[in-house]
Coordinates of C-alpha atoms in Angstrom, one line a residue:
X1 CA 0.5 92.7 -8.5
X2 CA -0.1 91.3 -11.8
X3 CA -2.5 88.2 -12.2
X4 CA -0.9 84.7 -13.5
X5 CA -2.4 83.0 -15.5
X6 CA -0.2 80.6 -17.4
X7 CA 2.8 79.0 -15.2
X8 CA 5.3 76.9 -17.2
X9 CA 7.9 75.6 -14.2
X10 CA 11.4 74.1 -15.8
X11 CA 9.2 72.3 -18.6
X12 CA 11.4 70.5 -21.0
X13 CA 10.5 68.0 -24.2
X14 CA 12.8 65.8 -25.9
X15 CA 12.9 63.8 -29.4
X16 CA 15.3 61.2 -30.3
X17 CA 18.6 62.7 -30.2
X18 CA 17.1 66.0 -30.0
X19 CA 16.1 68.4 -27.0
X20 CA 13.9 70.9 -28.4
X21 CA 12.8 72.4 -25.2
X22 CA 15.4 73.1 -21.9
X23 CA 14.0 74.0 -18.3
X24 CA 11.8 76.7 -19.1
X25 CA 10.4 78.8 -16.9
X26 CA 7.1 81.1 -18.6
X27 CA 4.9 83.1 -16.8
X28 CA 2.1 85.0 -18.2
X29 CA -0.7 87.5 -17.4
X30 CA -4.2 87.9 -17.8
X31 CA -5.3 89.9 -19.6
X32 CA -2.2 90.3 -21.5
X33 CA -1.1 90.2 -25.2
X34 CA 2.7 88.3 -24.5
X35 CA 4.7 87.6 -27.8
X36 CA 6.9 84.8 -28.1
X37 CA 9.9 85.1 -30.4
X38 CA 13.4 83.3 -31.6
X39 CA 14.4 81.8 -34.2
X40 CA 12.9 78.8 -36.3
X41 CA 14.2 75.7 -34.4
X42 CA 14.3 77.9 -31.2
X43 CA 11.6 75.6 -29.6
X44 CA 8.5 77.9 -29.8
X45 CA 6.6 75.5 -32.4
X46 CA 7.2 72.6 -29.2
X47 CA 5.7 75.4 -26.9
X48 CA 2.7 76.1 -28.8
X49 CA 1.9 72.2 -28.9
X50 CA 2.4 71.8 -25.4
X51 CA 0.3 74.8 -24.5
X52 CA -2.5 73.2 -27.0
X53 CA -2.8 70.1 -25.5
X54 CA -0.5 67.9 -29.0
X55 CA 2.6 67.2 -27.2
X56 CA 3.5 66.2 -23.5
X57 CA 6.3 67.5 -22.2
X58 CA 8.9 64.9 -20.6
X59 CA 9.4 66.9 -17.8
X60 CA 7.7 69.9 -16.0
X61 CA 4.5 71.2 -15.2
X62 CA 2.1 73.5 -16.8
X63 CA -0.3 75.4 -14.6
X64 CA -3.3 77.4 -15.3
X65 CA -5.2 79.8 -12.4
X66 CA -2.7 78.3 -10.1
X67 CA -4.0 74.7 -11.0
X68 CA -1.8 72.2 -12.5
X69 CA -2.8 70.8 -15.9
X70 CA -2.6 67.2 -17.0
X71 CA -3.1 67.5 -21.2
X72 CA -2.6 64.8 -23.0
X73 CA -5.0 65.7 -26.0
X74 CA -6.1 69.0 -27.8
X75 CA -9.6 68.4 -26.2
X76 CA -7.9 68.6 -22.8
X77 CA -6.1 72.1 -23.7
X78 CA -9.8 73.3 -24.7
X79 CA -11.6 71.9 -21.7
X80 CA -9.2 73.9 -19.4
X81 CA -9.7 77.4 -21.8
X82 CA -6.4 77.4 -23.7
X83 CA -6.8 77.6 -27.8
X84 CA -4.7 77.9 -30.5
X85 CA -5.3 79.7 -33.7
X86 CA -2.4 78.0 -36.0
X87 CA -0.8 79.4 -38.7
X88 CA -1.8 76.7 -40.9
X89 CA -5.5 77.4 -40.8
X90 CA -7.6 74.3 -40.1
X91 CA -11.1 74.8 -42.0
X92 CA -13.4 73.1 -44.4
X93 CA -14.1 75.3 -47.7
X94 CA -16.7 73.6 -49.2
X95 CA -18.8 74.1 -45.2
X96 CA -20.5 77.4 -44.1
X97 CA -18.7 80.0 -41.7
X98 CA -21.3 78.5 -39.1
X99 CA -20.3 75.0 -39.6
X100 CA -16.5 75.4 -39.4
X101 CA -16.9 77.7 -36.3
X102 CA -18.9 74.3 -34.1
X103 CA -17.0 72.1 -36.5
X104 CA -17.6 69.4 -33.8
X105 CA -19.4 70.8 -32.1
X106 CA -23.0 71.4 -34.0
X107 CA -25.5 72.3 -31.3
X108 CA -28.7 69.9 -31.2
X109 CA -32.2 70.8 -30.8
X110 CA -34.7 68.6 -28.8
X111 CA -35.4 66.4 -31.4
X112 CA -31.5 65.9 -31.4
X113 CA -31.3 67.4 -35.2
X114 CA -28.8 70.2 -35.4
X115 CA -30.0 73.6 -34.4
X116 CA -29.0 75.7 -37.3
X117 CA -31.2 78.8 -36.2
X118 CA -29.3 78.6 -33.0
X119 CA -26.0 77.8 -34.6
X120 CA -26.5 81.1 -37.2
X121 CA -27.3 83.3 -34.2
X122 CA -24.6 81.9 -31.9
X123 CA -22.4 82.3 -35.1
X124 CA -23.6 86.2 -35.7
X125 CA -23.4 86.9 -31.9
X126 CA -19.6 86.2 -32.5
X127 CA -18.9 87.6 -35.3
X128 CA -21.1 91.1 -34.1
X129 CA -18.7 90.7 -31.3
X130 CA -15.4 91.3 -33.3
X131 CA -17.1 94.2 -34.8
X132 CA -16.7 92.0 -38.6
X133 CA -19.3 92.2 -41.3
X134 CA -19.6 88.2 -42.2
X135 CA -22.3 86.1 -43.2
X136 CA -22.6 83.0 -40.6
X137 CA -24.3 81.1 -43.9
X138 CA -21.1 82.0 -46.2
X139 CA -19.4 79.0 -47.7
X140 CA -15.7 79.7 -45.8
X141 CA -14.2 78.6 -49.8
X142 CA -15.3 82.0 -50.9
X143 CA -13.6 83.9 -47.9
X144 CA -10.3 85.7 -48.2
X145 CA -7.9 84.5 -46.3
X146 CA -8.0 87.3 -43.5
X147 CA -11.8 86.2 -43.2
X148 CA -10.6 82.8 -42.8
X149 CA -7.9 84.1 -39.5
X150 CA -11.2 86.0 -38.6
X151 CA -13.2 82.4 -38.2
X152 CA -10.2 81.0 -37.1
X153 CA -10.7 83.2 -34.1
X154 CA -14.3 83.1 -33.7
X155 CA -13.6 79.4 -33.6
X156 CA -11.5 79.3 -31.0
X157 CA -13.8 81.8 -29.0
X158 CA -17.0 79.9 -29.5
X159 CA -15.3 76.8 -26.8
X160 CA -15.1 79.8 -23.9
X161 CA -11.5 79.8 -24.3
X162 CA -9.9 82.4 -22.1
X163 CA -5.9 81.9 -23.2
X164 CA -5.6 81.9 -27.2
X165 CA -2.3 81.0 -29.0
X166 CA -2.0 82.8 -32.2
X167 CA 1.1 81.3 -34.0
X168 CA 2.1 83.6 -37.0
X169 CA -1.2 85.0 -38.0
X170 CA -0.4 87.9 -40.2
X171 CA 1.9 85.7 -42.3
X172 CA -0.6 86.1 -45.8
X173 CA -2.1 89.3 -44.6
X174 CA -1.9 92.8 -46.7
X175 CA -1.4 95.9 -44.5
X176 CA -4.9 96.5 -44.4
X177 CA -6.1 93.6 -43.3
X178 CA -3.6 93.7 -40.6
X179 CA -5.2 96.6 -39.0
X180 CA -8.2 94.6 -38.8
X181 CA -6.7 91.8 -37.3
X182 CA -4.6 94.0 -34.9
X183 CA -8.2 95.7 -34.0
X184 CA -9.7 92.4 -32.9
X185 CA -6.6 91.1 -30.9
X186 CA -7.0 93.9 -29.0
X187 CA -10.8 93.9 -28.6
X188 CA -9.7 90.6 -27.2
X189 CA -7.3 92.2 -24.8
X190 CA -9.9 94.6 -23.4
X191 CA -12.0 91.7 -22.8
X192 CA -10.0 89.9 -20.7
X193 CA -9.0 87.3 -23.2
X194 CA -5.2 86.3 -22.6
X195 CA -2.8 86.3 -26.0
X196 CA 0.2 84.3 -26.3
X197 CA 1.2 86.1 -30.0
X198 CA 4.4 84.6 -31.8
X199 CA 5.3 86.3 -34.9
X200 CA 8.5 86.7 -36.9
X201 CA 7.4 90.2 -37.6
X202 CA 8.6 92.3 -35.2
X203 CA 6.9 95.3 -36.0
X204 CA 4.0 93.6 -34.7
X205 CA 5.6 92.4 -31.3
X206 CA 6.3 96.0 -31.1
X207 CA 2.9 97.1 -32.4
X208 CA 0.7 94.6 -29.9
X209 CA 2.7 93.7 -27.4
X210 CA 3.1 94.2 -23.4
X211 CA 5.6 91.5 -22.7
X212 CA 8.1 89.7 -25.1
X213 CA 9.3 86.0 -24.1
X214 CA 12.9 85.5 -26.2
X215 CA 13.6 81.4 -26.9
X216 CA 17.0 80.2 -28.5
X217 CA 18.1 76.8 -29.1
X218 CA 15.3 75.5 -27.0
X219 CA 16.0 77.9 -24.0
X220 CA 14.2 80.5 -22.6
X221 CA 16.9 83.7 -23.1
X222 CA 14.5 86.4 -21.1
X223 CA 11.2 88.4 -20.7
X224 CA 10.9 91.5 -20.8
X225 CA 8.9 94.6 -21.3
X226 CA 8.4 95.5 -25.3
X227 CA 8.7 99.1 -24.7
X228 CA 12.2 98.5 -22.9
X229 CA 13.7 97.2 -25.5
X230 CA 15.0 97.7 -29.0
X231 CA 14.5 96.0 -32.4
X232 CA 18.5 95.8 -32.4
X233 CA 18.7 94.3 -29.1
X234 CA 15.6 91.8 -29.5
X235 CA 17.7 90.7 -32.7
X236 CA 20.6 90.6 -30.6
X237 CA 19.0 88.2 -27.9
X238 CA 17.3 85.9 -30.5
X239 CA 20.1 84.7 -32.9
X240 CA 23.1 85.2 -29.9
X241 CA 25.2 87.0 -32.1
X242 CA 25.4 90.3 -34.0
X243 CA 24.0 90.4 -37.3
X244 CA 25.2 93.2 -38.8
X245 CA 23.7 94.9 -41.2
X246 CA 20.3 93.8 -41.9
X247 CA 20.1 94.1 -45.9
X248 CA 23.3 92.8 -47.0
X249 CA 22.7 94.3 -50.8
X250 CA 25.8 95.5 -52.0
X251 CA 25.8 97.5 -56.2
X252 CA 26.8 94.8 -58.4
X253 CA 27.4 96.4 -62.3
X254 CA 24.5 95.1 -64.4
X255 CA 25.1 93.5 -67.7
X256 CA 22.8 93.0 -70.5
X257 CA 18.9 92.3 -70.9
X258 CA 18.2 88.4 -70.1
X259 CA 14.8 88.4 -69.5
X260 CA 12.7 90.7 -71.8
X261 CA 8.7 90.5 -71.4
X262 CA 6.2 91.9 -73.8
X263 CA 2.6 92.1 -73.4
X264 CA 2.0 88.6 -71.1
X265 CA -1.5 88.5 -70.7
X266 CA -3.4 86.2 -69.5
X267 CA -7.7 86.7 -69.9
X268 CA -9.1 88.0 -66.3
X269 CA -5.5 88.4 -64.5
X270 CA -2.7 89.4 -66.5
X271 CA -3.1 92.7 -69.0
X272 CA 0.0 93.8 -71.2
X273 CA 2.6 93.5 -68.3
X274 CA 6.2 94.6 -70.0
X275 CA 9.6 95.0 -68.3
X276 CA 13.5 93.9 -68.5
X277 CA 16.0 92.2 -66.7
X278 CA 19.6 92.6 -66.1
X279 CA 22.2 90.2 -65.4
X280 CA 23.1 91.3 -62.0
X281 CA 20.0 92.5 -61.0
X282 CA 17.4 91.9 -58.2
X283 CA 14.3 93.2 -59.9
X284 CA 11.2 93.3 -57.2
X285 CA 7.7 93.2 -57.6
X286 CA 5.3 95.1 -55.1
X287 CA 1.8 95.2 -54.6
X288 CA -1.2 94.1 -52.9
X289 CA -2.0 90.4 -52.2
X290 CA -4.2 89.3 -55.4
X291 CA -2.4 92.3 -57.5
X292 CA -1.0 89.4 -59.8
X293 CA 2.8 89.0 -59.3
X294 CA 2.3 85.6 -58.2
X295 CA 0.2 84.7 -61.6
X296 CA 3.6 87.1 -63.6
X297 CA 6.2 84.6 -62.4
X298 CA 3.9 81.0 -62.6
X299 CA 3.1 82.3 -66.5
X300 CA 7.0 83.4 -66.9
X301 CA 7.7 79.3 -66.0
X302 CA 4.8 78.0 -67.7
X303 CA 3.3 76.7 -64.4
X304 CA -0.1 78.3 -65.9
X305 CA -1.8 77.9 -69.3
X306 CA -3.1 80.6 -71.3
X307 CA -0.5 83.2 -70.5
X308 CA 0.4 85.3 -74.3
X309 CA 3.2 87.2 -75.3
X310 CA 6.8 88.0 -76.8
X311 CA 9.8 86.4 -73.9
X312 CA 13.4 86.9 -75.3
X313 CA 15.3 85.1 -73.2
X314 CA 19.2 85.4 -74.0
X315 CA 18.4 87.4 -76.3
X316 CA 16.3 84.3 -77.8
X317 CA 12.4 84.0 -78.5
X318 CA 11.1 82.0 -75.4
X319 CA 7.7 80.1 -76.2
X320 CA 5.5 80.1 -72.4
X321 CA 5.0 76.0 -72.8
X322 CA 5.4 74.3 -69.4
X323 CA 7.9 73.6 -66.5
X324 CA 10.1 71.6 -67.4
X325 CA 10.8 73.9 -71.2
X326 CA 11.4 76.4 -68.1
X327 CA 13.8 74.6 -66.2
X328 CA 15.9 73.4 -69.3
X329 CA 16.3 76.9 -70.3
X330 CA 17.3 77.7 -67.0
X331 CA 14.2 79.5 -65.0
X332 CA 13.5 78.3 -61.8
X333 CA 10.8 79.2 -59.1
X334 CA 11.2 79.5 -55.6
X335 CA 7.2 79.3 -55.0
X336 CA 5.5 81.0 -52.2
X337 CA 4.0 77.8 -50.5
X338 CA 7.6 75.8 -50.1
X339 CA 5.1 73.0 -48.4
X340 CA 3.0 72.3 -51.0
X341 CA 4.7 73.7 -54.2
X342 CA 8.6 73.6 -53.0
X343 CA 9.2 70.4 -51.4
X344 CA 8.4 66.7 -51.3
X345 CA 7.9 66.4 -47.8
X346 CA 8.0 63.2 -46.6
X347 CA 11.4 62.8 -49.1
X348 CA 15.1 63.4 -48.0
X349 CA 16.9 66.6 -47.9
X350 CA 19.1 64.8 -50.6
X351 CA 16.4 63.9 -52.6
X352 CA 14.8 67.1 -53.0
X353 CA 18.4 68.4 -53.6
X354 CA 18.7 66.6 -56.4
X355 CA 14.9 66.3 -58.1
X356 CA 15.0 69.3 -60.9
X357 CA 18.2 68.3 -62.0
X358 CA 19.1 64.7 -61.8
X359 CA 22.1 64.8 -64.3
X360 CA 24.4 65.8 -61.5
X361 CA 23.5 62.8 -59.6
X362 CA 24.2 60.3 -62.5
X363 CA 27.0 58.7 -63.5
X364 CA 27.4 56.8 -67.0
X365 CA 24.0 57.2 -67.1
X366 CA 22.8 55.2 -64.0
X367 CA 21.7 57.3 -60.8
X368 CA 24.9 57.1 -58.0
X369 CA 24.3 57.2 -54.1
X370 CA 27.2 58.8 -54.3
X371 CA 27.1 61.3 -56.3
X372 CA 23.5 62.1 -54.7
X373 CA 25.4 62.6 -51.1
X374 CA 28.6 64.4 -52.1
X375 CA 25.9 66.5 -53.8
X376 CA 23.8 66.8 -50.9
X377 CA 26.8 67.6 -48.3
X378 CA 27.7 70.6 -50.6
X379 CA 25.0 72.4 -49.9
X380 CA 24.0 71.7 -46.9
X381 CA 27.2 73.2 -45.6
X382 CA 27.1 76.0 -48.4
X383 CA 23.9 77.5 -47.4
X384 CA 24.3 76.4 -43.8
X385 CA 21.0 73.6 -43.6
X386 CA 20.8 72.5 -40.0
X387 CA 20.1 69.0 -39.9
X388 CA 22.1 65.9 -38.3
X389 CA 21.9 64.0 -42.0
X390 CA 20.9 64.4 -45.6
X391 CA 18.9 61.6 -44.7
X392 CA 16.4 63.4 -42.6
X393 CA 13.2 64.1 -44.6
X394 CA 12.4 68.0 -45.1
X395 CA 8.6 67.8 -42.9
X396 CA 11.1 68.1 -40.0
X397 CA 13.3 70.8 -40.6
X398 CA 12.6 74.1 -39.6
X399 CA 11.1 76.7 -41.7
X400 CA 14.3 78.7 -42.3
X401 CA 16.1 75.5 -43.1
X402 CA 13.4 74.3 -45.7
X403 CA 13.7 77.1 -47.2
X404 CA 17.1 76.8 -47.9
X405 CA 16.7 73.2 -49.6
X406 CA 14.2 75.0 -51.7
X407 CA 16.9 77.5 -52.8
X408 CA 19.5 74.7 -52.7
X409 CA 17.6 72.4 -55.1
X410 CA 17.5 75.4 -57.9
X411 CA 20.8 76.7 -57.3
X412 CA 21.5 72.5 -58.1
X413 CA 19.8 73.5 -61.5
X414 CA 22.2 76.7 -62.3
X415 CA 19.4 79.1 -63.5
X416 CA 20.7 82.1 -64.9
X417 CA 17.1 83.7 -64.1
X418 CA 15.5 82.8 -60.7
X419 CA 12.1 84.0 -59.8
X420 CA 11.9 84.4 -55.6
X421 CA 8.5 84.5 -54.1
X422 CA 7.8 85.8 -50.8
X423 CA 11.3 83.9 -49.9
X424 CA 11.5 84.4 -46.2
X425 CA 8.0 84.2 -45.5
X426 CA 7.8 82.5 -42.1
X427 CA 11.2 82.5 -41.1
X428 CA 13.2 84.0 -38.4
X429 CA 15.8 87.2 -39.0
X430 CA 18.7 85.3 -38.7
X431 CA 17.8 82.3 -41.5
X432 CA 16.5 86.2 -43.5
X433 CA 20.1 87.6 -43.3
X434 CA 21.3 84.3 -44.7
X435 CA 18.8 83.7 -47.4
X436 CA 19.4 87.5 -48.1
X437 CA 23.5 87.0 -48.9
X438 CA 22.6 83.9 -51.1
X439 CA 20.7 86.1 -53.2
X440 CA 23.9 89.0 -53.2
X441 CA 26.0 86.4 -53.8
X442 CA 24.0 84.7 -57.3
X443 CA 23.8 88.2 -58.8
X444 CA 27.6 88.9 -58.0
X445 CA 28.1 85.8 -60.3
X446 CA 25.8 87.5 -63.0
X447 CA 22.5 85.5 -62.7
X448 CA 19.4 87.7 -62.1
X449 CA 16.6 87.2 -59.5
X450 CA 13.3 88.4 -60.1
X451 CA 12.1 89.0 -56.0
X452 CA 8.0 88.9 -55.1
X453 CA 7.6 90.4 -51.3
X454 CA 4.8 91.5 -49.5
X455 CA 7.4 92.7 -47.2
X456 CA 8.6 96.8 -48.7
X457 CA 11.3 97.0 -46.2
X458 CA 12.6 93.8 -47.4
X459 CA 11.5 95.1 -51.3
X460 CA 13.6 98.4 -50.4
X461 CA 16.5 96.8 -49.0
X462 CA 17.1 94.2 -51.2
X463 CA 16.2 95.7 -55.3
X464 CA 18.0 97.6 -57.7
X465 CA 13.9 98.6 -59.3
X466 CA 11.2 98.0 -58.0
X467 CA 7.7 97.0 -60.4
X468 CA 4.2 97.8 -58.8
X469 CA 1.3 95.6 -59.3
X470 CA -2.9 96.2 -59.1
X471 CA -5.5 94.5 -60.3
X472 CA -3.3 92.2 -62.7
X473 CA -1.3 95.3 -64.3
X474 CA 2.0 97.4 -63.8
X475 CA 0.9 100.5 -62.2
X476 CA 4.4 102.0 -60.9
X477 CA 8.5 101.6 -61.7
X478 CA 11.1 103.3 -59.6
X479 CA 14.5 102.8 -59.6
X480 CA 15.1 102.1 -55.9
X481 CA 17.3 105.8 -55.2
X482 CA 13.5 107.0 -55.6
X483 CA 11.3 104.4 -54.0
X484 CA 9.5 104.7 -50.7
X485 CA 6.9 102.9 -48.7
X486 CA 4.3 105.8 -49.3
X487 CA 5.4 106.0 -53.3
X488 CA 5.3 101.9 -53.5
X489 CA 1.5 101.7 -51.4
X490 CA 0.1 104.9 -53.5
X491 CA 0.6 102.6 -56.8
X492 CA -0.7 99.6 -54.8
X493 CA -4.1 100.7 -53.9
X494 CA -4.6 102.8 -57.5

């Protein structure tokens, strides 16, 4: 018989008007790598910070070894062994790999200065451990980010912790550095070390997996065995209902060139990158993380200076000047980091609505509540936002659902060319499907979406052509009858 070693018994956490978790009942095993899925709002977030130690649940217990745990504090989750590794990775750029690993925690010699021979050694010893080439004296600010996960992990390793909680941590990753991470989780595995792993991905709940834990709407749904089950049917028991077809692309007729680009260049990223754009077209761009599709759509809006070349847009010379030239001539830019780039966080769903294009929210020229909420209520039920008010601010919607006001506020500013990246990054299937048929339904009406993805199922599913990206130029174009995975990662990695 299997070994527990986390026991959550009918655990349940409420908010104001809100019960984000229900009764649940979790057991895990050592030794184990036990992934947690659902959909965003599902209540695995509330899990995680229960587990770690940042929330209390209102009712329940947790147990650990058979002993019940009283947390109150992330430094009681790490006394007992449990860790997390979050998604939003908690380091200091401008200290050493070393120093973020103890952050805390320096070790002190006998003249109570801070040991750094021992601390580099310790550090090494870790990091030898993993089987990664890193230097325990390398400023973290010069790391990549899959360096970053990896002293994320050694982290959470260096305070003896014997359960780690790794919330989302292949979201930035490239497929190659995804093999190294899925090497160490299961160097882990072999060493006893227990993995709670929640992912949206669920190639990699399939890929890493022994056990799959399925939350909805705060409640646990089932656990079962990975291998027993089905992509299909996992879908089936995380959103409750069938979702059809997963790509919802349908062949819209193209009309004429709106976006024409010439030679953008910009000195060290960009060199001579050309292409068209069709009204009714989803045009993606592939490649490597650092390949420079990213830096093609910021120079497109002007969100970066020093970007040269010839733009028609309309069929009219576009001069690359700033943001707001962008906006007025109807560009917009659903950025990568919605958090930090997409959203005014601690603002209203309304207000971020309404921010890039405040003439709909004015009335004789003076600003009208009004307005602002009829405006507000419109898209929240068009694109299906889950919140109890445009009042609430965005920090506390889910992922999916910020998302969504992203999207919403630039469909506010009727851009005939919008610019998509990495647009479901962090979100569950369901809130993918939906985001997915807002897209299908903006080229039906003869706009055109230019769409970043690190994702090539997604790039596959979703484009009419797909552009390949490395090093900062276009290395590949194939009309999507033609593309493959293996065609798309040969022009990657050229």
């Amino acid at each position: 018989m299997e070994e527990i070693i986390i026991a959550m018994k009918q655990v349940s956490k409420e908010f104001p008007g809100v019960k984000a978790l229900q009764n649940i009942d979790l057991e895990i095993c050592r030794g184990e790598i036990h992934g947690l899925v659902g959909e965003n709002g599902a209540g695995k977030s509330t899990l995680i910070k229960i587990l770690g130690g940042s929330y209390t649940a209102t009712s329940g217990e947790v147990y650990m070894d058979g002993r019940k745990l009283q947390m109150h504090a992330p430094l009681d989750a790490q006394m007992a062994g449990i860790s997390v590794v979050h998604q939003e990775l908690k380091l200091v750029d401008a200290l050493t790999v070393m120093e973020n690993i103890y952050l805390g925690r320096w070790p002190k010699n006998s003249a109570r200065m801070v040991d750094w021979k021992g601390m580099r050694e310790a550090a090494g010893k870790l990091l030898r451990d993993l089987g990664v080439e890193l230097d325990p004296e390398e400023l973290v600010g010069n790391l990549t980010v899959a360096q970053k996960q990896i002293v994320e992990i050694c982290k959470v390793l260096s305070t003896n912790a014997r359960f780690i909680v790794m919330d989302e941590p292949s979201a930035v990753l490239t497929p190659s550095e995804m093999d190294t991470l899925y090497t160490i989780i299961r160097k882990l595995k072999a060493d006893g070390i227990t993995i709670l792993y929640i992912s949206h991905r669920l190639e990699e709940i399939f890929a890493l997996c022994d056990h799959v834990t399925v939350l909805r709407d705060g409640q646990k749904i089932t656990t079962v065995e990975a291998k027993d089950v089905s992509r299909t049917e996992l879908i089936h028991m995380m959103v409750g209902r069938e979702l059809g077809i997963e790509y919802p692309k349908e062949q819209v007729e193209q009309g004429e060139v709106i976006l024409s680009v010439r030679n953008l260049n910009r000195p060290g990223v960009l060199t001579d990158i050309s292409f068209d754009l069709h009204r009714g077209e989803i045009l993606g761009f592939a490649g490597l993380v650092g390949a420079g599709r990213t830096e093609v759509a910021r120079a497109i809006m002007g969100a970066d200076q020093g970007a040269t070349g010839e733009i028609l847009l309309k069929g009219e010379p576009y001069e690359i000047r700033d943001v707001p030239t962008a906006i007025h001539k109807g560009i917009g830019l659903v950025s990568e980091d919605r958090k930090k780039e997409g959203l005014v966080l601690n603002l209203s769903i309304k207000q971020n609505l309404s921010m890039v294009n405040m003439k709909r929210v004015l009335r004789k020229g003076f600003f009208s509540e009004k307005l602002e909420n009829e405006l507000a209520e419109k898209y929240i039920r068009d694109l299906n936002i889950v919140t109890p008010s445009p009042e609430k601010e965005v920090i506390y919607l889910s992922g999916g659902n910020q998302q969504k006001v992203v999207i919403g506020k630039w469909l506010n500013a009727d851009c005939d060319v919008l610019i998509v990246d990495e647009p479901t990054r962090g979100i569950d299937v369901g809130a993918k499907k939906e985001i997915y048929t807002i897209m299908c339904e903006l080229v039906k009406a003869g706009k055109a979406i230019i769409m970043i993805s690190s994702e090539m199922p997604e790039l596959l599913g979703m484009c009419d052509r797909i552009l390949v990206m490395h090093d900062g130029r276009l290395t590949g174009s194939f009309d999507i009858e033609e593309a493959t995975q293996d065609k798309l990662m040969e022009k990657a990695i050229q």
